[in-house]
Amino acid sequence: MGSKGALLSVLLFVFISVCLATDPKDICPPKDLIKPCYCEKSCTNCHVSLKCDNILEQEDFTEVVRKSSDYQYGTFELRKSSVQYIPASLFSIQKITSLYIFTSSLISWFDEAPQVDDFDVLHLNEVRMSRSIQWDLFSGFKSIKRMSIMHTTLRRLDDSFKDNIPKNLKELKVYNCSLSRLHNDIFSSFTELVTLELDHGKIQEIKRSMFPSPCKLKRITISQQRIKELPGDIFSNMPDLKELQMVGNQLGELTKDSFASIVPKLTTFKMHGKYS
């Protein structure tokens, strides 16, 4: 009995150790608990994702979040749905660090401003907002690493964006969003920004004051816009810039001043064509 008891104690210790070592974000809730949504783990090193498709009632969505309050997820995905908002508790209780929304309608981002210490990805693709984008609802985010907005109406980036989005943002992509206006110093305080892609919009002007100085940007893509000229100092004090693409604008003659300091260091340089 003594040896059996010792063996049981060892097995119990191992079991408890394994349980304690398991990341809460690697465990899916029971399927019935989160219907009509579902949970999946898409790769070996990924955390689990909560995914909701074709949700048309806010109550159904909120109930799924409430019932799974004992679980955590790495990512939340919403597809082909129409809801009022994303519950802020997904950030505070379920601890999601990435949010993807595809082909869906919302009235507002969140029911209240979430308080988030570390966030990885915000991705919007074909999202229709009943209200204009409320950047102030991101005021509680201490960190966002990557943000991409595609096929979603975003006509301007102004002080509200600058004042509320964390300044440690590393990557921003805006594609086909009818973007036409940039505040004069819109990215100047985003000192960690390394990738900026603003494609297929209506931007007519860019200025050096829009970027930090010095600037850590490694990749700039501002293509299929309506830019007619570039300031002579536009790429000054950008020692890390390696990729530059400004295809499909209305640029005429390019001055040597704009490119002399950066062309020798570039690994990708594309600047041709006209906006159509």
CSV table of C-alpha atoms in Angstrom, one decimal:
chain,number,residue,atom,x,y,z
A,1,MET,CA,0.0,0.0,0.0
A,2,GLY,CA,2.9,2.3,0.8
A,3,SER,CA,4.3,2.0,-2.7
A,4,LYS,CA,0.9,2.4,-4.3
A,5,GLY,CA,0.3,5.5,-2.2
A,6,ALA,CA,3.6,7.0,-3.2
A,7,LEU,CA,2.8,6.3,-6.9
A,8,LEU,CA,-0.6,7.9,-6.6
A,9,SER,CA,1.1,10.9,-5.0
A,10,VAL,CA,3.6,11.2,-7.8
A,11,LEU,CA,0.8,10.9,-10.5
A,12,LEU,CA,-1.3,13.5,-8.7
A,13,PHE,CA,1.7,15.8,-8.5
A,14,VAL,CA,2.4,15.4,-12.2
A,15,PHE,CA,-1.3,15.9,-13.1
A,16,ILE,CA,-1.5,19.1,-11.0
A,17,SER,CA,1.8,20.4,-12.5
A,18,VAL,CA,0.5,19.8,-16.1
A,19,CYS,CA,-2.7,21.6,-15.3
A,20,LEU,CA,-0.9,24.5,-13.8
A,21,ALA,CA,1.5,24.7,-16.8
A,22,THR,CA,-1.4,24.8,-19.3
A,23,ASP,CA,-2.0,28.3,-20.6
A,24,PRO,CA,-5.7,29.2,-20.1
A,25,LYS,CA,-5.7,30.4,-23.7
A,26,ASP,CA,-5.0,26.9,-25.0
A,27,ILE,CA,-8.3,25.4,-23.8
A,28,CYS,CA,-11.6,25.6,-25.6
A,29,PRO,CA,-14.9,25.7,-23.7
A,30,PRO,CA,-17.5,23.0,-24.3
A,31,LYS,CA,-19.2,23.4,-27.7
A,32,ASP,CA,-22.7,23.8,-26.2
A,33,LEU,CA,-21.5,26.6,-24.0
A,34,ILE,CA,-20.6,28.9,-26.8
A,35,LYS,CA,-23.2,28.1,-29.5
A,36,PRO,CA,-23.8,29.6,-32.1
A,37,CYS,CA,-20.1,30.5,-32.0
A,38,TYR,CA,-17.3,28.1,-31.9
A,39,CYS,CA,-13.7,27.7,-30.7
A,40,GLU,CA,-10.7,26.4,-32.6
A,41,LYS,CA,-6.9,26.2,-32.4
A,42,SER,CA,-5.5,26.8,-35.9
A,43,CYS,CA,-1.9,25.9,-35.3
A,44,THR,CA,0.3,24.2,-32.8
A,45,ASN,CA,1.8,27.4,-31.3
A,46,CYS,CA,-1.4,29.4,-31.5
A,47,HIS,CA,-3.8,30.2,-28.7
A,48,VAL,CA,-7.4,29.3,-29.2
A,49,SER,CA,-9.8,31.6,-31.1
A,50,LEU,CA,-13.4,32.3,-30.4
A,51,LYS,CA,-15.2,32.7,-33.8
A,52,CYS,CA,-18.8,33.9,-34.4
A,53,ASP,CA,-20.4,33.8,-37.9
A,54,ASN,CA,-23.8,35.1,-39.0
A,55,ILE,CA,-24.8,36.6,-35.6
A,56,LEU,CA,-27.8,38.9,-36.0
A,57,GLU,CA,-28.8,39.4,-32.4
A,58,GLN,CA,-26.7,41.3,-29.8
A,59,GLU,CA,-28.3,39.2,-27.1
A,60,ASP,CA,-27.0,36.0,-28.6
A,61,PHE,CA,-23.5,37.4,-28.9
A,62,THR,CA,-23.5,38.9,-25.4
A,63,GLU,CA,-24.7,35.6,-23.9
A,64,VAL,CA,-21.8,33.6,-25.5
A,65,VAL,CA,-19.4,36.0,-24.0
A,66,ARG,CA,-21.1,35.8,-20.6
A,67,LYS,CA,-21.3,32.0,-20.5
A,68,SER,CA,-17.6,31.6,-21.3
A,69,SER,CA,-16.4,34.1,-18.7
A,70,ASP,CA,-14.3,31.3,-17.1
A,71,TYR,CA,-12.3,30.9,-20.3
A,72,GLN,CA,-9.7,32.9,-22.2
A,73,TYR,CA,-9.0,33.3,-25.9
A,74,GLY,CA,-6.1,34.6,-27.9
A,75,THR,CA,-8.2,35.9,-30.7
A,76,PHE,CA,-11.8,36.8,-31.4
A,77,GLU,CA,-13.2,36.8,-35.0
A,78,LEU,CA,-16.6,38.1,-36.1
A,79,ARG,CA,-17.9,37.4,-39.7
A,80,LYS,CA,-21.0,38.2,-41.7
A,81,SER,CA,-22.8,39.5,-38.6
A,82,SER,CA,-24.8,42.5,-37.5
A,83,VAL,CA,-24.5,43.5,-33.9
A,84,GLN,CA,-24.5,46.6,-31.8
A,85,TYR,CA,-21.0,46.4,-30.3
A,86,ILE,CA,-18.2,44.2,-29.2
A,87,PRO,CA,-18.5,43.5,-25.4
A,88,ALA,CA,-15.6,45.1,-23.6
A,89,SER,CA,-15.5,42.1,-21.3
A,90,LEU,CA,-13.9,40.1,-24.1
A,91,PHE,CA,-10.8,42.2,-23.3
A,92,SER,CA,-11.0,42.3,-19.5
A,93,ILE,CA,-12.2,38.8,-18.8
A,94,GLN,CA,-11.5,36.6,-21.8
A,95,LYS,CA,-8.2,38.5,-22.3
A,96,ILE,CA,-8.2,38.5,-26.1
A,97,THR,CA,-5.1,40.1,-27.7
A,98,SER,CA,-6.3,40.1,-31.3
A,99,LEU,CA,-9.6,41.2,-32.9
A,100,TYR,CA,-10.7,40.5,-36.5
A,101,ILE,CA,-14.0,41.7,-38.0
A,102,PHE,CA,-15.0,40.7,-41.5
A,103,THR,CA,-18.1,41.7,-43.6
A,104,SER,CA,-20.1,42.9,-40.6
A,105,SER,CA,-22.2,45.8,-39.3
A,106,LEU,CA,-21.8,47.5,-35.9
A,107,ILE,CA,-23.4,50.6,-34.4
A,108,SER,CA,-20.3,51.3,-32.1
A,109,TRP,CA,-17.0,49.6,-31.4
A,110,PHE,CA,-17.6,48.6,-27.8
A,111,ASP,CA,-20.2,49.0,-25.1
A,112,GLU,CA,-17.6,50.9,-23.1
A,113,ALA,CA,-13.9,51.7,-23.5
A,114,PRO,CA,-11.9,48.5,-22.7
A,115,GLN,CA,-8.9,48.7,-20.5
A,116,VAL,CA,-6.1,46.7,-22.2
A,117,ASP,CA,-2.5,46.4,-21.3
A,118,ASP,CA,-1.1,44.6,-24.4
A,119,PHE,CA,-2.9,44.1,-27.7
A,120,ASP,CA,-1.5,42.5,-30.9
A,121,VAL,CA,-3.8,42.9,-33.9
A,122,LEU,CA,-6.9,45.0,-34.8
A,123,HIS,CA,-8.1,44.0,-38.3
A,124,LEU,CA,-11.2,45.3,-40.0
A,125,ASN,CA,-12.3,44.2,-43.4
A,126,GLU,CA,-15.7,45.4,-44.9
A,127,VAL,CA,-17.0,46.7,-41.7
A,128,ARG,CA,-20.0,49.1,-41.7
A,129,MET,CA,-20.3,51.4,-38.8
A,130,SER,CA,-23.6,53.2,-38.1
A,131,ARG,CA,-21.7,56.0,-36.3
A,132,SER,CA,-18.4,57.5,-37.4
A,133,ILE,CA,-15.4,55.7,-36.0
A,134,GLN,CA,-15.1,56.6,-32.3
A,135,TRP,CA,-11.3,56.5,-31.6
A,136,ASP,CA,-11.9,57.6,-28.0
A,137,LEU,CA,-13.1,54.1,-27.3
A,138,PHE,CA,-9.5,53.0,-27.7
A,139,SER,CA,-8.3,55.4,-25.0
A,140,GLY,CA,-7.9,52.5,-22.5
A,141,PHE,CA,-5.5,50.6,-24.8
A,142,LYS,CA,-1.9,50.9,-23.5
A,143,SER,CA,-0.6,49.0,-26.5
A,144,ILE,CA,-1.6,48.0,-30.1
A,145,LYS,CA,1.1,46.5,-32.3
A,146,ARG,CA,-0.7,46.2,-35.7
A,147,MET,CA,-3.8,47.8,-37.1
A,148,SER,CA,-5.3,47.2,-40.6
A,149,ILE,CA,-8.5,48.7,-42.0
A,150,MET,CA,-9.7,47.6,-45.4
A,151,HIS,CA,-12.8,48.3,-47.4
A,152,THR,CA,-14.2,50.2,-44.5
A,153,THR,CA,-15.2,53.9,-44.6
A,154,LEU,CA,-12.5,56.0,-43.0
A,155,ARG,CA,-12.4,59.4,-44.6
A,156,ARG,CA,-9.9,61.1,-42.3
A,157,LEU,CA,-7.2,60.5,-39.7
A,158,ASP,CA,-7.3,63.4,-37.3
A,159,ASP,CA,-6.6,64.5,-33.7
A,160,SER,CA,-9.0,61.9,-32.3
A,161,PHE,CA,-6.9,59.1,-33.9
A,162,LYS,CA,-3.7,60.6,-32.8
A,163,ASP,CA,-4.8,61.3,-29.2
A,164,ASN,CA,-6.4,57.9,-28.5
A,165,ILE,CA,-4.4,55.2,-30.4
A,166,PRO,CA,-1.3,54.0,-28.4
A,167,LYS,CA,1.9,55.6,-29.6
A,168,ASN,CA,3.8,52.2,-29.7
A,169,LEU,CA,1.8,51.2,-32.8
A,170,LYS,CA,4.2,49.5,-35.1
A,171,GLU,CA,2.1,48.8,-38.2
A,172,LEU,CA,-0.8,50.7,-39.8
A,173,LYS,CA,-2.5,49.7,-43.1
A,174,VAL,CA,-5.4,51.5,-44.6
A,175,TYR,CA,-6.7,50.1,-47.9
A,176,ASN,CA,-9.6,51.3,-50.0
A,177,CYS,CA,-11.3,53.2,-47.2
A,178,SER,CA,-12.0,56.6,-49.0
A,179,LEU,CA,-9.3,58.1,-46.9
A,180,SER,CA,-8.8,61.7,-48.1
A,181,ARG,CA,-7.5,63.8,-45.2
A,182,LEU,CA,-4.5,63.5,-42.9
A,183,HIS,CA,-3.9,65.8,-40.0
A,184,ASN,CA,-0.7,67.9,-40.4
A,185,ASP,CA,1.2,65.9,-37.7
A,186,ILE,CA,-0.9,62.8,-37.7
A,187,PHE,CA,1.9,60.2,-37.2
A,188,SER,CA,4.5,62.5,-35.6
A,189,SER,CA,4.1,61.0,-32.1
A,190,PHE,CA,4.0,57.4,-33.3
A,191,THR,CA,7.7,56.9,-32.8
A,192,GLU,CA,7.7,53.1,-33.0
A,193,LEU,CA,5.9,53.0,-36.3
A,194,VAL,CA,7.9,50.8,-38.8
A,195,THR,CA,5.3,50.0,-41.5
A,196,LEU,CA,2.8,52.5,-43.0
A,197,GLU,CA,0.6,51.5,-46.0
A,198,LEU,CA,-2.1,53.9,-47.2
A,199,ASP,CA,-3.4,52.5,-50.5
A,200,HIS,CA,-6.4,53.2,-52.8
A,201,GLY,CA,-7.7,56.4,-51.4
A,202,LYS,CA,-8.1,60.1,-52.1
A,203,ILE,CA,-5.2,61.7,-50.3
A,204,GLN,CA,-3.9,64.8,-52.1
A,205,GLU,CA,-1.0,65.9,-49.9
A,206,ILE,CA,1.6,64.5,-47.6
A,207,LYS,CA,4.0,66.5,-45.4
A,208,ARG,CA,7.2,65.8,-43.5
A,209,SER,CA,5.5,67.1,-40.4
A,210,MET,CA,3.1,64.1,-40.5
A,211,PHE,CA,6.0,61.8,-39.4
A,212,PRO,CA,8.3,61.5,-36.4
A,213,SER,CA,11.8,63.0,-36.7
A,214,PRO,CA,13.9,61.0,-36.5
A,215,CYS,CA,11.6,58.3,-37.9
A,216,LYS,CA,11.8,54.5,-37.6
A,217,LEU,CA,9.7,53.7,-40.6
A,218,LYS,CA,11.2,50.9,-42.7
A,219,ARG,CA,8.3,50.6,-45.2
A,220,ILE,CA,6.1,53.3,-46.7
A,221,THR,CA,3.5,52.5,-49.3
A,222,ILE,CA,1.2,55.4,-50.4
A,223,SER,CA,-0.2,54.2,-53.7
A,224,GLN,CA,-3.3,54.9,-55.8
A,225,GLN,CA,-3.9,58.2,-54.2
A,226,ARG,CA,-4.1,61.8,-55.7
A,227,ILE,CA,-0.8,63.2,-54.7
A,228,LYS,CA,0.6,65.7,-57.2
A,229,GLU,CA,3.9,66.7,-55.6
A,230,LEU,CA,6.3,65.8,-52.8
A,231,PRO,CA,8.0,68.3,-50.5
A,232,GLY,CA,11.8,68.3,-50.8
A,233,ASP,CA,12.3,67.2,-47.2
A,234,ILE,CA,9.6,64.5,-47.2
A,235,PHE,CA,12.0,61.6,-46.5
A,236,SER,CA,14.5,63.4,-44.5
A,237,ASN,CA,15.7,61.9,-41.2
A,238,MET,CA,14.3,58.5,-42.1
A,239,PRO,CA,17.5,56.4,-41.7
A,240,ASP,CA,15.8,53.0,-41.5
A,241,LEU,CA,13.6,53.4,-44.6
A,242,LYS,CA,14.1,50.4,-46.9
A,243,GLU,CA,10.9,50.1,-48.9
A,244,LEU,CA,9.1,52.9,-50.7
A,245,GLN,CA,6.2,52.6,-53.0
A,246,MET,CA,4.1,55.5,-54.4
A,247,VAL,CA,2.5,53.9,-57.5
A,248,GLY,CA,-0.5,55.4,-59.2
A,249,ASN,CA,-0.5,59.0,-58.0
A,250,GLN,CA,-0.5,62.2,-60.0
A,251,LEU,CA,3.1,63.0,-59.5
A,252,GLY,CA,4.8,65.0,-62.2
A,253,GLU,CA,8.5,65.8,-62.2
A,254,LEU,CA,10.3,64.4,-59.1
A,255,THR,CA,13.0,66.5,-57.5
A,256,LYS,CA,16.4,65.2,-56.6
A,257,ASP,CA,16.1,66.7,-53.1
A,258,SER,CA,13.2,64.3,-52.2
A,259,PHE,CA,15.2,61.1,-52.9
A,260,ALA,CA,18.9,61.8,-52.9
A,261,SER,CA,19.4,60.8,-49.3
A,262,ILE,CA,17.3,57.6,-49.4
A,263,VAL,CA,17.6,55.9,-52.8
A,264,PRO,CA,21.0,54.3,-52.1
A,265,LYS,CA,19.6,52.6,-49.0
A,266,LEU,CA,16.4,51.3,-50.5
A,267,THR,CA,15.8,47.7,-51.3
A,268,THR,CA,12.4,48.4,-52.9
A,269,PHE,CA,11.6,51.6,-54.8
A,270,LYS,CA,8.5,51.9,-57.0
A,271,MET,CA,7.1,55.2,-58.2
A,272,HIS,CA,5.3,55.2,-61.5
A,273,GLY,CA,1.9,55.4,-63.2
A,274,LYS,CA,-1.0,57.8,-62.9
A,275,TYR,CA,-4.1,57.7,-60.7
A,276,SER,CA,-7.2,56.6,-62.5
